[in-house]
């Protein structure tokens, strides 16, 4: 199953159900050079912005499938991955933690959560607790080392700590 791991305090969330789809956005930034007398612009490679990933996780407390399904636990864990830690000692440590997105056989990417959108769909008649919900998660790759074409050809989306 797909999981998200907080790389600062090593808490993790395992999906109750794998996402049905994964959206991945790869962009390339070029500087456009206008050369006098040419009929076109020259494109000069500048950099490749961080890859963006998006997917939806679904949680159902009434499912017989195992996994985390309590809204309070899931949202508290995910929300905590978007905030700094009280224990931060410097500016670099004052931001949200890096998150390891691990989907065995599909990808392994160090990232940061950029957006969480919750959709509460069913509530318990007894206690009002959320029993069915989903969360749209958007992440951006958080690299600390340069990525080369040869690395991508060899490892694909299994980039780990990069």
Short mmCIF file of N, CA and C in Angstrom, two decimals:
data_model
loop_
_atom_site.label_atom_id
_atom_site.label_comp_id
_atom_site.label_asym_id
_atom_site.label_seq_id
_atom_site.Cartn_x
_atom_site.Cartn_y
_atom_site.Cartn_z
N UNK A 1 0.83 -1.20 0.00
CA UNK A 1 0.00 0.00 0.00
C UNK A 1 0.86 1.25 0.00
N UNK A 2 0.30 2.28 -0.56
CA UNK A 2 0.99 3.57 -0.60
C UNK A 2 1.03 4.16 0.80
N UNK A 3 2.13 4.85 1.11
CA UNK A 3 2.25 5.47 2.42
C UNK A 3 2.97 6.81 2.32
N UNK A 4 2.73 7.64 3.32
CA UNK A 4 3.41 8.93 3.46
C UNK A 4 4.12 8.92 4.79
N UNK A 5 5.40 9.27 4.80
CA UNK A 5 6.16 9.27 6.03
C UNK A 5 6.76 10.62 6.32
N UNK A 6 6.55 11.12 7.53
CA UNK A 6 7.14 12.37 7.98
C UNK A 6 8.61 12.09 8.28
N UNK A 7 9.52 12.70 7.53
CA UNK A 7 10.94 12.40 7.69
C UNK A 7 11.58 13.14 8.86
N UNK A 8 10.84 14.01 9.55
CA UNK A 8 11.37 14.69 10.72
C UNK A 8 11.14 13.85 11.97
N UNK A 9 9.92 13.39 12.18
CA UNK A 9 9.64 12.64 13.40
C UNK A 9 9.27 11.18 13.14
N UNK A 10 9.34 10.77 11.87
CA UNK A 10 9.18 9.38 11.46
C UNK A 10 7.78 8.81 11.72
N UNK A 11 6.77 9.67 11.80
CA UNK A 11 5.39 9.20 11.84
C UNK A 11 4.96 8.94 10.41
N UNK A 12 4.06 8.00 10.24
CA UNK A 12 3.62 7.70 8.89
C UNK A 12 2.15 7.41 8.79
N UNK A 13 1.65 7.46 7.58
CA UNK A 13 0.26 7.17 7.28
C UNK A 13 0.24 6.17 6.13
N UNK A 14 -0.40 5.04 6.34
CA UNK A 14 -0.57 4.06 5.28
C UNK A 14 -1.98 4.19 4.74
N UNK A 15 -2.10 4.24 3.44
CA UNK A 15 -3.41 4.40 2.81
C UNK A 15 -4.29 3.20 3.12
N UNK A 16 -5.55 3.46 3.42
CA UNK A 16 -6.49 2.36 3.59
C UNK A 16 -6.74 1.70 2.24
N UNK A 17 -6.79 2.51 1.18
CA UNK A 17 -6.94 2.03 -0.19
C UNK A 17 -5.93 2.80 -1.04
N UNK A 18 -5.25 2.12 -1.95
CA UNK A 18 -4.36 2.84 -2.87
C UNK A 18 -5.17 3.81 -3.72
N UNK A 19 -4.58 4.95 -4.07
CA UNK A 19 -5.30 5.89 -4.94
C UNK A 19 -5.67 5.24 -6.27
N UNK A 20 -6.78 5.68 -6.83
CA UNK A 20 -7.22 5.15 -8.13
C UNK A 20 -6.38 5.73 -9.26
N UNK A 21 -5.86 6.94 -9.06
CA UNK A 21 -5.01 7.55 -10.07
C UNK A 21 -3.98 8.46 -9.42
N UNK A 22 -2.94 8.72 -10.16
CA UNK A 22 -1.86 9.60 -9.73
C UNK A 22 -1.62 10.60 -10.84
N UNK A 23 -1.67 11.89 -10.50
CA UNK A 23 -1.35 12.92 -11.48
C UNK A 23 0.07 13.39 -11.21
N UNK A 24 0.85 13.50 -12.27
CA UNK A 24 2.25 13.90 -12.16
C UNK A 24 2.51 14.99 -13.17
N UNK A 25 3.07 16.10 -12.71
CA UNK A 25 3.33 17.23 -13.59
C UNK A 25 4.83 17.49 -13.66
N UNK A 26 5.36 17.43 -14.89
CA UNK A 26 6.77 17.71 -15.14
C UNK A 26 6.82 18.91 -16.09
N UNK A 27 7.55 19.93 -15.69
CA UNK A 27 7.69 21.12 -16.53
C UNK A 27 9.16 21.42 -16.73
N UNK A 28 9.45 22.15 -17.80
CA UNK A 28 10.81 22.58 -18.09
C UNK A 28 10.78 24.08 -18.35
N UNK A 29 11.73 24.80 -17.78
CA UNK A 29 11.78 26.25 -17.95
C UNK A 29 12.95 26.61 -18.86
N UNK A 30 12.63 27.41 -19.86
CA UNK A 30 13.63 27.88 -20.81
C UNK A 30 13.64 29.41 -20.82
N UNK A 31 14.80 29.98 -21.09
CA UNK A 31 14.90 31.40 -21.38
C UNK A 31 14.77 31.54 -22.88
N UNK A 32 13.95 32.48 -23.31
CA UNK A 32 13.74 32.69 -24.74
C UNK A 32 14.69 33.80 -25.21
N UNK A 33 15.58 33.44 -26.09
CA UNK A 33 16.56 34.39 -26.59
C UNK A 33 16.15 34.83 -28.00
N UNK A 34 15.95 36.13 -28.15
CA UNK A 34 15.65 36.67 -29.46
C UNK A 34 16.94 37.06 -30.16
N UNK A 35 17.28 36.35 -31.20
CA UNK A 35 18.51 36.61 -31.93
C UNK A 35 18.16 37.46 -33.15
N UNK A 36 18.85 38.57 -33.27
CA UNK A 36 18.60 39.49 -34.39
C UNK A 36 18.72 38.76 -35.72
N UNK A 37 17.72 38.94 -36.57
CA UNK A 37 17.76 38.38 -37.90
C UNK A 37 17.23 36.96 -38.00
N UNK A 38 16.97 36.28 -36.86
CA UNK A 38 16.42 34.92 -36.91
C UNK A 38 14.91 34.99 -37.01
N UNK A 39 14.35 33.97 -37.60
CA UNK A 39 12.90 33.91 -37.73
C UNK A 39 12.25 33.25 -36.51
N UNK A 40 13.04 32.93 -35.51
CA UNK A 40 12.55 32.19 -34.35
C UNK A 40 13.34 32.59 -33.10
N UNK A 41 12.83 32.15 -31.96
CA UNK A 41 13.54 32.35 -30.70
C UNK A 41 14.39 31.12 -30.41
N UNK A 42 15.52 31.35 -29.78
CA UNK A 42 16.34 30.25 -29.29
C UNK A 42 15.86 29.91 -27.89
N UNK A 43 15.72 28.64 -27.59
CA UNK A 43 15.34 28.21 -26.25
C UNK A 43 16.60 27.75 -25.52
N UNK A 44 16.92 28.42 -24.43
CA UNK A 44 18.09 28.06 -23.64
C UNK A 44 17.60 27.46 -22.32
N UNK A 45 18.01 26.23 -22.06
CA UNK A 45 17.58 25.53 -20.84
C UNK A 45 17.96 26.33 -19.62
N UNK A 46 17.00 26.52 -18.72
CA UNK A 46 17.25 27.23 -17.49
C UNK A 46 17.26 26.27 -16.31
N UNK A 47 16.12 25.57 -16.08
CA UNK A 47 16.02 24.58 -15.01
C UNK A 47 14.71 23.82 -15.17
N UNK A 48 14.55 22.81 -14.35
CA UNK A 48 13.30 22.06 -14.33
C UNK A 48 12.67 22.25 -12.96
N UNK A 49 11.52 22.94 -12.89
CA UNK A 49 10.86 23.12 -11.59
C UNK A 49 10.57 21.78 -10.92
N UNK A 50 10.34 21.83 -9.63
CA UNK A 50 10.03 20.61 -8.89
C UNK A 50 8.83 19.90 -9.49
N UNK A 51 8.91 18.57 -9.57
CA UNK A 51 7.77 17.79 -10.04
C UNK A 51 6.63 17.94 -9.05
N UNK A 52 5.43 17.91 -9.55
CA UNK A 52 4.24 17.98 -8.71
C UNK A 52 3.46 16.69 -8.85
N UNK A 53 2.97 16.19 -7.73
CA UNK A 53 2.20 14.96 -7.69
C UNK A 53 0.87 15.24 -7.01
N UNK A 54 -0.19 14.60 -7.48
CA UNK A 54 -1.51 14.79 -6.88
C UNK A 54 -2.28 13.47 -6.93
N UNK A 55 -2.99 13.18 -5.86
CA UNK A 55 -3.81 11.98 -5.78
C UNK A 55 -4.84 12.16 -4.68
N UNK A 56 -5.80 11.25 -4.63
CA UNK A 56 -6.85 11.29 -3.62
C UNK A 56 -6.82 10.00 -2.82
N UNK A 57 -6.86 10.14 -1.50
CA UNK A 57 -6.97 8.98 -0.61
C UNK A 57 -8.39 8.94 -0.07
N UNK A 58 -8.94 7.72 0.02
CA UNK A 58 -10.29 7.51 0.55
C UNK A 58 -10.19 6.71 1.84
N UNK A 59 -11.03 7.06 2.81
CA UNK A 59 -11.04 6.37 4.09
C UNK A 59 -12.49 6.06 4.47
N UNK A 60 -12.72 4.82 4.91
CA UNK A 60 -14.07 4.38 5.27
C UNK A 60 -13.98 3.58 6.56
N UNK A 61 -14.53 4.13 7.64
CA UNK A 61 -14.49 3.44 8.94
C UNK A 61 -15.28 2.14 8.93
N UNK A 62 -16.26 2.00 8.03
CA UNK A 62 -17.09 0.80 8.01
C UNK A 62 -16.55 -0.27 7.08
N UNK A 63 -15.43 -0.03 6.45
CA UNK A 63 -14.85 -1.02 5.55
C UNK A 63 -14.20 -2.14 6.34
N UNK A 64 -14.23 -3.33 5.78
CA UNK A 64 -13.56 -4.46 6.42
C UNK A 64 -12.07 -4.45 6.10
N UNK A 65 -11.67 -3.59 5.16
CA UNK A 65 -10.26 -3.46 4.80
C UNK A 65 -9.52 -2.82 5.97
N UNK A 66 -8.31 -3.27 6.21
CA UNK A 66 -7.53 -2.71 7.30
C UNK A 66 -6.93 -1.38 6.89
N UNK A 67 -6.43 -0.66 7.84
CA UNK A 67 -5.80 0.62 7.57
C UNK A 67 -6.39 1.68 8.47
N UNK A 68 -5.80 2.87 8.38
CA UNK A 68 -6.26 3.97 9.21
C UNK A 68 -7.50 4.60 8.58
N UNK A 69 -8.57 4.71 9.37
CA UNK A 69 -9.80 5.24 8.80
C UNK A 69 -10.46 6.26 9.71
N UNK A 70 -9.86 6.61 10.82
CA UNK A 70 -10.46 7.62 11.69
C UNK A 70 -10.03 9.00 11.23
N UNK A 71 -11.01 9.83 10.89
CA UNK A 71 -10.74 11.14 10.32
C UNK A 71 -9.83 11.97 11.22
N UNK A 72 -10.08 11.96 12.53
CA UNK A 72 -9.26 12.77 13.44
C UNK A 72 -7.80 12.38 13.37
N UNK A 73 -7.53 11.08 13.34
CA UNK A 73 -6.15 10.60 13.28
C UNK A 73 -5.49 10.94 11.96
N UNK A 74 -6.20 10.69 10.86
CA UNK A 74 -5.65 10.94 9.52
C UNK A 74 -5.41 12.43 9.31
N UNK A 75 -6.43 13.24 9.59
CA UNK A 75 -6.27 14.68 9.34
C UNK A 75 -5.23 15.29 10.27
N UNK A 76 -5.16 14.84 11.52
CA UNK A 76 -4.16 15.38 12.43
C UNK A 76 -2.75 15.05 11.93
N UNK A 77 -2.56 13.85 11.45
CA UNK A 77 -1.24 13.44 10.96
C UNK A 77 -0.87 14.21 9.69
N UNK A 78 -1.80 14.29 8.74
CA UNK A 78 -1.52 15.01 7.50
C UNK A 78 -1.34 16.51 7.75
N UNK A 79 -2.22 17.09 8.54
CA UNK A 79 -2.11 18.53 8.84
C UNK A 79 -0.77 18.84 9.51
N UNK A 80 -0.30 17.96 10.38
CA UNK A 80 0.97 18.18 11.06
C UNK A 80 2.14 18.18 10.07
N UNK A 81 1.96 17.50 8.92
CA UNK A 81 3.01 17.48 7.90
C UNK A 81 3.05 18.77 7.08
N UNK A 82 2.19 19.74 7.41
CA UNK A 82 2.18 21.03 6.71
C UNK A 82 2.64 22.17 7.60
N UNK A 83 3.10 21.85 8.81
CA UNK A 83 3.48 22.88 9.78
C UNK A 83 4.89 22.67 10.30
N UNK A 84 5.46 23.74 10.83
CA UNK A 84 6.79 23.63 11.44
C UNK A 84 6.67 22.99 12.82
N UNK A 85 7.81 22.59 13.34
CA UNK A 85 7.86 21.96 14.65
C UNK A 85 8.22 23.00 15.71
N UNK A 86 7.66 22.85 16.88
CA UNK A 86 7.98 23.72 17.99
C UNK A 86 9.47 23.60 18.36
N UNK A 87 10.06 22.45 18.08
CA UNK A 87 11.45 22.19 18.44
C UNK A 87 12.45 22.77 17.44
N UNK A 88 11.98 23.46 16.41
CA UNK A 88 12.89 24.00 15.39
C UNK A 88 13.90 24.95 16.03
N UNK A 89 15.16 24.80 15.65
CA UNK A 89 16.24 25.61 16.22
C UNK A 89 16.76 26.67 15.26
N UNK A 90 16.39 26.57 13.99
CA UNK A 90 16.89 27.53 13.00
C UNK A 90 15.87 27.70 11.87
N UNK A 91 16.18 28.59 10.95
CA UNK A 91 15.25 28.88 9.86
C UNK A 91 15.05 27.64 8.99
N UNK A 92 16.12 26.92 8.69
CA UNK A 92 16.02 25.73 7.83
C UNK A 92 15.11 24.68 8.46
N UNK A 93 15.15 24.55 9.76
CA UNK A 93 14.32 23.55 10.44
C UNK A 93 12.95 24.07 10.79
N UNK A 94 12.66 25.33 10.46
CA UNK A 94 11.40 25.93 10.84
C UNK A 94 10.25 25.71 9.88
N UNK A 95 10.49 25.03 8.78
CA UNK A 95 9.42 24.78 7.81
C UNK A 95 8.80 23.41 8.03
N UNK A 96 7.80 23.09 7.22
CA UNK A 96 7.20 21.75 7.31
C UNK A 96 8.24 20.68 6.98
N UNK A 97 8.00 19.47 7.44
CA UNK A 97 8.98 18.40 7.21
C UNK A 97 8.94 17.89 5.77
N UNK A 98 10.05 17.28 5.38
CA UNK A 98 10.04 16.51 4.14
C UNK A 98 9.17 15.27 4.38
N UNK A 99 8.51 14.83 3.32
CA UNK A 99 7.60 13.69 3.41
C UNK A 99 8.04 12.68 2.36
N UNK A 100 8.21 11.44 2.77
CA UNK A 100 8.56 10.39 1.82
C UNK A 100 7.26 9.76 1.32
N UNK A 101 7.02 9.90 0.03
CA UNK A 101 5.89 9.27 -0.62
C UNK A 101 6.39 7.94 -1.16
N UNK A 102 5.88 6.85 -0.60
CA UNK A 102 6.33 5.52 -0.97
C UNK A 102 5.14 4.70 -1.45
N UNK A 103 5.22 4.28 -2.68
CA UNK A 103 4.18 3.43 -3.28
C UNK A 103 4.92 2.27 -3.91
N UNK A 104 5.02 1.15 -3.20
CA UNK A 104 5.82 0.02 -3.68
C UNK A 104 5.48 -0.37 -5.12
N UNK A 105 6.53 -0.49 -5.92
CA UNK A 105 6.37 -0.84 -7.31
C UNK A 105 6.02 0.32 -8.22
N UNK A 106 5.76 1.51 -7.64
CA UNK A 106 5.36 2.67 -8.44
C UNK A 106 6.35 3.81 -8.27
N UNK A 107 6.51 4.30 -7.04
CA UNK A 107 7.40 5.44 -6.84
C UNK A 107 7.90 5.54 -5.42
N UNK A 108 8.98 6.30 -5.27
CA UNK A 108 9.56 6.65 -3.98
C UNK A 108 10.16 8.03 -4.16
N UNK A 109 9.51 9.05 -3.59
CA UNK A 109 9.91 10.43 -3.83
C UNK A 109 9.88 11.21 -2.52
N UNK A 110 10.98 11.94 -2.26
CA UNK A 110 11.00 12.87 -1.12
C UNK A 110 10.30 14.14 -1.56
N UNK A 111 9.33 14.59 -0.77
CA UNK A 111 8.50 15.70 -1.21
C UNK A 111 8.07 16.55 -0.02
N UNK A 112 7.26 17.56 -0.31
CA UNK A 112 6.58 18.36 0.71
C UNK A 112 5.13 18.50 0.31
N UNK A 113 4.25 18.44 1.28
CA UNK A 113 2.83 18.61 1.00
C UNK A 113 2.58 20.09 0.71
N UNK A 114 1.90 20.37 -0.39
CA UNK A 114 1.58 21.76 -0.74
C UNK A 114 0.10 22.05 -0.61
N UNK A 115 -0.73 21.01 -0.55
CA UNK A 115 -2.18 21.25 -0.45
C UNK A 115 -2.88 20.00 0.06
N UNK A 116 -3.87 20.21 0.94
CA UNK A 116 -4.76 19.15 1.42
C UNK A 116 -6.19 19.67 1.30
N UNK A 117 -7.04 18.93 0.62
CA UNK A 117 -8.45 19.29 0.50
C UNK A 117 -9.29 18.10 0.96
N UNK A 118 -9.99 18.30 2.08
CA UNK A 118 -10.79 17.23 2.67
C UNK A 118 -12.23 17.29 2.15
N UNK A 119 -12.83 16.12 1.99
CA UNK A 119 -14.23 16.01 1.57
C UNK A 119 -14.89 15.00 2.51
N UNK A 120 -15.75 15.50 3.42
CA UNK A 120 -16.44 14.65 4.39
C UNK A 120 -17.77 14.22 3.79
N UNK A 121 -17.99 12.90 3.67
CA UNK A 121 -19.12 12.39 2.89
C UNK A 121 -20.19 11.66 3.71
N UNK A 122 -19.83 11.12 4.87
CA UNK A 122 -20.81 10.38 5.66
C UNK A 122 -20.47 10.54 7.14
N UNK A 123 -21.54 10.64 7.95
CA UNK A 123 -21.36 10.84 9.38
C UNK A 123 -22.18 9.80 10.15
N UNK A 124 -21.70 9.43 11.31
CA UNK A 124 -22.39 8.47 12.15
C UNK A 124 -23.63 9.11 12.78
N UNK A 125 -24.75 8.38 12.77
CA UNK A 125 -25.98 8.89 13.40
C UNK A 125 -25.86 8.86 14.92
N UNK A 126 -24.99 7.99 15.44
CA UNK A 126 -24.86 7.83 16.89
C UNK A 126 -24.04 8.94 17.54
N UNK A 127 -22.85 9.21 16.98
CA UNK A 127 -21.96 10.17 17.64
C UNK A 127 -21.51 11.32 16.74
N UNK A 128 -21.98 11.36 15.50
CA UNK A 128 -21.63 12.45 14.59
C UNK A 128 -20.23 12.35 13.99
N UNK A 129 -19.52 11.30 14.33
CA UNK A 129 -18.16 11.11 13.81
C UNK A 129 -18.19 10.92 12.29
N UNK A 130 -17.14 11.38 11.63
CA UNK A 130 -17.00 11.17 10.20
C UNK A 130 -16.69 9.70 9.96
N UNK A 131 -17.46 9.07 9.06
CA UNK A 131 -17.23 7.65 8.77
C UNK A 131 -16.75 7.39 7.35
N UNK A 132 -16.92 8.37 6.47
CA UNK A 132 -16.45 8.23 5.10
C UNK A 132 -15.93 9.59 4.65
N UNK A 133 -14.68 9.63 4.22
CA UNK A 133 -14.10 10.90 3.76
C UNK A 133 -12.96 10.62 2.80
N UNK A 134 -12.59 11.67 2.08
CA UNK A 134 -11.45 11.58 1.18
C UNK A 134 -10.62 12.84 1.35
N UNK A 135 -9.38 12.76 0.94
CA UNK A 135 -8.49 13.92 0.99
C UNK A 135 -7.68 13.96 -0.30
N UNK A 136 -7.78 15.12 -0.98
CA UNK A 136 -6.96 15.36 -2.17
C UNK A 136 -5.62 15.90 -1.68
N UNK A 137 -4.55 15.23 -2.06
CA UNK A 137 -3.21 15.59 -1.60
C UNK A 137 -2.37 16.04 -2.78
N UNK A 138 -1.73 17.19 -2.63
CA UNK A 138 -0.79 17.67 -3.65
C UNK A 138 0.56 17.79 -2.97
N UNK A 139 1.58 17.28 -3.66
CA UNK A 139 2.94 17.34 -3.15
C UNK A 139 3.86 17.89 -4.22
N UNK A 140 4.98 18.39 -3.76
CA UNK A 140 6.01 18.85 -4.68
C UNK A 140 7.32 18.18 -4.28
N UNK A 141 8.04 17.67 -5.26
CA UNK A 141 9.31 17.00 -4.97
C UNK A 141 10.26 17.96 -4.27
N UNK A 142 10.95 17.48 -3.25
CA UNK A 142 11.88 18.30 -2.46
C UNK A 142 13.27 17.71 -2.60
N UNK A 143 13.98 18.11 -3.63
CA UNK A 143 15.32 17.59 -3.89
C UNK A 143 16.38 18.44 -3.18
N UNK A 144 17.45 17.80 -2.81
CA UNK A 144 18.60 18.51 -2.26
C UNK A 144 19.84 18.29 -3.11
N UNK A 145 19.72 17.39 -4.08
CA UNK A 145 20.83 17.12 -5.00
C UNK A 145 20.33 17.27 -6.43
N UNK A 146 21.25 17.49 -7.33
CA UNK A 146 20.90 17.68 -8.74
C UNK A 146 20.40 16.36 -9.34
N UNK A 147 19.39 16.47 -10.17
CA UNK A 147 18.83 15.31 -10.85
C UNK A 147 19.33 15.30 -12.29
N UNK A 148 19.87 14.16 -12.72
CA UNK A 148 20.40 14.04 -14.07
C UNK A 148 19.54 13.07 -14.89
N UNK A 149 19.59 13.23 -16.19
CA UNK A 149 18.83 12.38 -17.10
C UNK A 149 19.18 10.90 -16.89
N UNK A 150 20.45 10.61 -16.67
CA UNK A 150 20.88 9.23 -16.48
C UNK A 150 20.25 8.61 -15.22
N UNK A 151 20.10 9.42 -14.17
CA UNK A 151 19.46 8.94 -12.95
C UNK A 151 18.00 8.57 -13.20
N UNK A 152 17.31 9.43 -13.96
CA UNK A 152 15.90 9.19 -14.26
C UNK A 152 15.76 7.96 -15.13
N UNK A 153 16.65 7.80 -16.12
CA UNK A 153 16.59 6.61 -16.99
C UNK A 153 16.82 5.34 -16.19
N UNK A 154 17.71 5.38 -15.21
CA UNK A 154 18.03 4.19 -14.43
C UNK A 154 17.00 3.91 -13.34
N UNK A 155 16.55 4.96 -12.63
CA UNK A 155 15.71 4.76 -11.45
C UNK A 155 14.25 5.14 -11.62
N UNK A 156 13.91 5.87 -12.67
CA UNK A 156 12.53 6.30 -12.86
C UNK A 156 12.05 7.14 -11.69
N UNK A 157 10.93 6.76 -11.12
CA UNK A 157 10.34 7.51 -10.00
C UNK A 157 10.77 6.95 -8.64
N UNK A 158 11.78 6.14 -8.61
CA UNK A 158 12.30 5.63 -7.33
C UNK A 158 13.54 6.45 -6.98
N UNK A 159 13.28 7.63 -6.41
CA UNK A 159 14.37 8.60 -6.17
C UNK A 159 14.70 8.77 -4.70
N UNK A 160 13.87 8.27 -3.83
CA UNK A 160 14.14 8.30 -2.40
C UNK A 160 14.49 9.66 -1.86
N UNK A 161 15.63 9.74 -1.19
CA UNK A 161 16.01 10.94 -0.44
C UNK A 161 16.51 12.10 -1.24
N UNK A 162 16.89 11.94 -2.52
CA UNK A 162 17.36 12.96 -3.44
C UNK A 162 17.52 14.28 -2.88
#
